[in-house]
Amino acid sequence: MAKFEGKPANIIIVQLYAPTNDHSDEEIEEFYADLKKAHKQVKSGNILVVMGDINAEDGKEKYGSVVRRYGLGERNERGTHLINFCEENKLVIMNTFFKQHPRRLYTWKSPGDGYRNQIDYLMINERYKNSIKNAYPGADINSDHILLVMKMKLKIPHKIIGRKKLTYNY
């Protein structure tokens, strides 16, 4: 977890790595319990970005305000778990909000490049979803994962401190 102080809101970034399918359901539950603890530490006015290798597939199917239809593959049980977590904590999965060419959707390649999937995600508070202008796989770093890029343009309303009343001398 990294905190970047700003005014009027701080930006909190949580980088994570979820257990793979080889791990038990208890370990997944423990992972999400730890993630909920981290989420509770973030004050409601702050901007929260959760990102990383979730090892889940949320698929192409739209789901409420959490997932849009620009995902990849079919939703699996871990994907449903991720969506439920996002729904409970008012987060949205930004990878699925932007239409991309199919080659720009996958974030993981199997050894030998025989299979590609989207298992890495960028999530943000639902309140700030309109600040995100794009989210896509970007840098190739000689790994089985492809780093994600998120373009953000944050507009925070100005506070009106008060206006001076003009007085005229006649």
Short mmCIF file of C-alpha atoms in Angstrom, two decimals:
data_model
loop_
_atom_site.label_atom_id
_atom_site.label_comp_id
_atom_site.label_asym_id
_atom_site.label_seq_id
_atom_site.Cartn_x
_atom_site.Cartn_y
_atom_site.Cartn_z
CA MET A 1 0.00 0.00 0.00
CA ALA A 2 1.33 3.42 -0.97
CA LYS A 3 -0.19 6.75 0.06
CA PHE A 4 0.31 9.92 -1.95
CA GLU A 5 -0.81 12.98 -0.05
CA GLY A 6 -2.76 15.60 -1.91
CA LYS A 7 -5.38 18.23 -1.35
CA PRO A 8 -8.29 17.83 -1.01
CA ALA A 9 -7.89 14.04 -1.38
CA ASN A 10 -5.07 11.54 -0.99
CA ILE A 11 -4.40 8.79 -3.52
CA ILE A 12 -3.98 5.32 -2.04
CA ILE A 13 -2.54 2.59 -4.27
CA VAL A 14 -2.77 -1.05 -3.23
CA GLN A 15 -0.67 -3.48 -5.27
CA LEU A 16 -1.53 -7.13 -4.76
CA TYR A 17 -0.99 -10.69 -5.88
CA ALA A 18 -3.83 -13.14 -5.31
CA PRO A 19 -3.29 -16.87 -4.72
CA THR A 20 -3.42 -18.99 -7.87
CA ASN A 21 -5.93 -21.74 -8.62
CA ASP A 22 -3.57 -24.24 -6.95
CA HIS A 23 -4.40 -22.69 -3.56
CA SER A 24 -7.36 -23.66 -1.44
CA ASP A 25 -10.60 -21.71 -1.06
CA GLU A 26 -9.60 -20.93 2.55
CA GLU A 27 -6.49 -19.13 1.29
CA ILE A 28 -8.62 -17.12 -1.13
CA GLU A 29 -10.99 -16.17 1.70
CA GLU A 30 -7.99 -15.11 3.80
CA PHE A 31 -6.68 -13.01 0.89
CA TYR A 32 -10.00 -11.16 0.52
CA ALA A 33 -10.25 -10.71 4.31
CA ASP A 34 -6.81 -9.03 4.27
CA LEU A 35 -7.89 -6.89 1.33
CA LYS A 36 -11.04 -5.82 3.22
CA LYS A 37 -8.86 -4.80 6.20
CA ALA A 38 -6.71 -2.67 3.90
CA HIS A 39 -9.84 -1.15 2.34
CA LYS A 40 -11.21 -0.20 5.77
CA GLN A 41 -8.01 1.76 6.50
CA VAL A 42 -8.73 4.10 3.58
CA LYS A 43 -10.86 7.12 4.45
CA SER A 44 -13.96 7.57 2.33
CA GLY A 45 -12.84 10.83 0.68
CA ASN A 46 -9.58 9.36 -0.60
CA ILE A 47 -9.00 7.96 -4.07
CA LEU A 48 -8.32 4.22 -3.88
CA VAL A 49 -6.63 2.34 -6.73
CA VAL A 50 -6.35 -1.44 -6.31
CA MET A 51 -4.26 -3.20 -8.92
CA GLY A 52 -2.40 -6.39 -9.56
CA ASP A 53 -2.56 -10.06 -10.44
CA ILE A 54 -5.94 -11.20 -9.12
CA ASN A 55 -5.83 -14.65 -10.80
CA ALA A 56 -9.51 -14.35 -11.66
CA GLU A 57 -11.44 -14.07 -14.92
CA ASP A 58 -14.32 -11.63 -14.96
CA GLY A 59 -15.27 -12.33 -18.58
CA LYS A 60 -17.06 -10.32 -21.26
CA GLU A 61 -20.40 -10.17 -19.50
CA LYS A 62 -21.51 -6.85 -18.03
CA TYR A 63 -22.32 -6.89 -14.33
CA GLY A 64 -24.01 -3.85 -12.79
CA SER A 65 -21.72 -0.85 -12.49
CA VAL A 66 -18.71 -3.03 -11.56
CA VAL A 67 -17.87 -4.75 -14.87
CA ARG A 68 -18.48 -3.52 -18.41
CA ARG A 69 -18.59 -5.74 -21.49
CA TYR A 70 -15.01 -5.21 -22.68
CA GLY A 71 -13.38 -8.03 -20.72
CA LEU A 72 -11.85 -11.21 -22.06
CA GLY A 73 -12.88 -14.85 -21.73
CA GLU A 74 -15.54 -16.42 -19.54
CA ARG A 75 -16.20 -15.52 -15.92
CA ASN A 76 -15.00 -18.13 -13.44
CA GLU A 77 -15.68 -18.65 -9.72
CA ARG A 78 -12.74 -16.44 -8.72
CA GLY A 79 -14.05 -13.75 -11.08
CA THR A 80 -17.42 -13.86 -9.35
CA HIS A 81 -15.61 -13.55 -6.00
CA LEU A 82 -13.75 -10.47 -7.28
CA ILE A 83 -16.94 -8.89 -8.58
CA ASN A 84 -18.70 -9.46 -5.25
CA PHE A 85 -15.78 -7.85 -3.41
CA CYS A 86 -15.88 -4.83 -5.74
CA GLU A 87 -19.63 -4.51 -5.36
CA GLU A 88 -19.43 -4.61 -1.55
CA ASN A 89 -16.66 -2.01 -1.48
CA LYS A 90 -17.90 0.29 -4.27
CA LEU A 91 -15.02 -0.40 -6.65
CA VAL A 92 -15.15 -0.74 -10.44
CA ILE A 93 -12.90 -2.85 -12.70
CA MET A 94 -11.53 -0.31 -15.17
CA ASN A 95 -9.98 -2.82 -17.63
CA THR A 96 -13.49 -3.70 -18.74
CA PHE A 97 -14.68 -0.13 -19.39
CA PHE A 98 -12.74 0.61 -22.58
CA LYS A 99 -13.11 -1.04 -25.95
CA GLN A 100 -9.73 -2.35 -27.10
CA HIS A 101 -8.48 -4.50 -29.93
CA PRO A 102 -8.55 -8.17 -28.76
CA ARG A 103 -4.74 -8.30 -28.66
CA ARG A 104 -4.82 -5.46 -26.12
CA LEU A 105 -7.09 -7.27 -23.69
CA TYR A 106 -4.95 -10.12 -22.39
CA THR A 107 -2.60 -9.51 -19.46
CA TRP A 108 -1.05 -12.98 -19.11
CA LYS A 109 0.51 -15.50 -21.50
CA SER A 110 0.99 -19.17 -20.65
CA PRO A 111 4.49 -20.64 -21.06
CA GLY A 112 5.05 -21.20 -24.76
CA ASP A 113 2.37 -18.58 -25.51
CA GLY A 114 -0.27 -21.25 -26.08
CA TYR A 115 -2.98 -19.55 -24.02
CA ARG A 116 -3.68 -15.91 -23.17
CA ASN A 117 -5.97 -14.50 -20.53
CA GLN A 118 -6.97 -11.39 -18.60
CA ILE A 119 -6.18 -11.95 -14.91
CA ASP A 120 -4.59 -8.60 -13.95
CA TYR A 121 -6.92 -5.73 -13.11
CA LEU A 122 -7.08 -2.05 -12.25
CA MET A 123 -9.87 -1.07 -9.86
CA ILE A 124 -10.85 2.35 -8.51
CA ASN A 125 -13.57 3.86 -6.29
CA GLU A 126 -16.82 4.07 -8.22
CA ARG A 127 -16.95 7.77 -7.37
CA TYR A 128 -13.79 8.46 -9.43
CA LYS A 129 -14.39 6.16 -12.41
CA ASN A 130 -14.95 9.11 -14.77
CA SER A 131 -11.41 10.30 -13.99
CA ILE A 132 -9.99 7.27 -15.79
CA LYS A 133 -9.52 7.95 -19.49
CA ASN A 134 -8.11 4.54 -20.49
CA ALA A 135 -6.76 1.29 -19.00
CA TYR A 136 -4.92 -1.28 -21.09
CA PRO A 137 -1.97 -3.68 -21.16
CA GLY A 138 1.09 -1.68 -22.03
CA ALA A 139 4.71 -2.55 -21.33
CA ASP A 140 6.16 -5.92 -22.29
CA ILE A 141 8.80 -6.72 -19.65
CA ASN A 142 9.99 -10.20 -20.60
CA SER A 143 7.52 -11.83 -18.21
CA ASP A 144 4.42 -13.96 -18.57
CA HIS A 145 2.46 -10.89 -17.37
CA ILE A 146 1.98 -7.66 -19.28
CA LEU A 147 2.01 -4.50 -17.19
CA LEU A 148 -1.14 -2.42 -17.18
CA VAL A 149 -1.31 1.28 -18.00
CA MET A 150 -4.00 3.58 -16.66
CA LYS A 151 -4.48 7.14 -17.86
CA MET A 152 -6.13 9.31 -15.25
CA LYS A 153 -7.26 12.91 -15.41
CA LEU A 154 -8.43 13.98 -12.01
CA LYS A 155 -10.84 16.86 -11.76
CA ILE A 156 -11.53 17.99 -8.26
CA PRO A 157 -14.06 20.78 -7.79
CA HIS A 158 -12.76 24.06 -6.43
CA LYS A 159 -14.10 25.12 -3.09
CA ILE A 160 -15.74 28.50 -3.11
CA ILE A 161 -14.17 30.25 -0.16
CA GLY A 162 -16.33 33.31 -0.32
CA ARG A 163 -16.70 36.32 -2.47
CA LYS A 164 -15.90 39.85 -1.44
CA LYS A 165 -18.81 42.13 -1.58
CA LEU A 166 -18.01 45.18 -3.64
CA THR A 167 -18.89 48.53 -2.16
CA TYR A 168 -19.03 51.74 -4.14
CA ASN A 169 -18.51 55.24 -2.82
CA TYR A 170 -20.78 57.76 -4.58
#
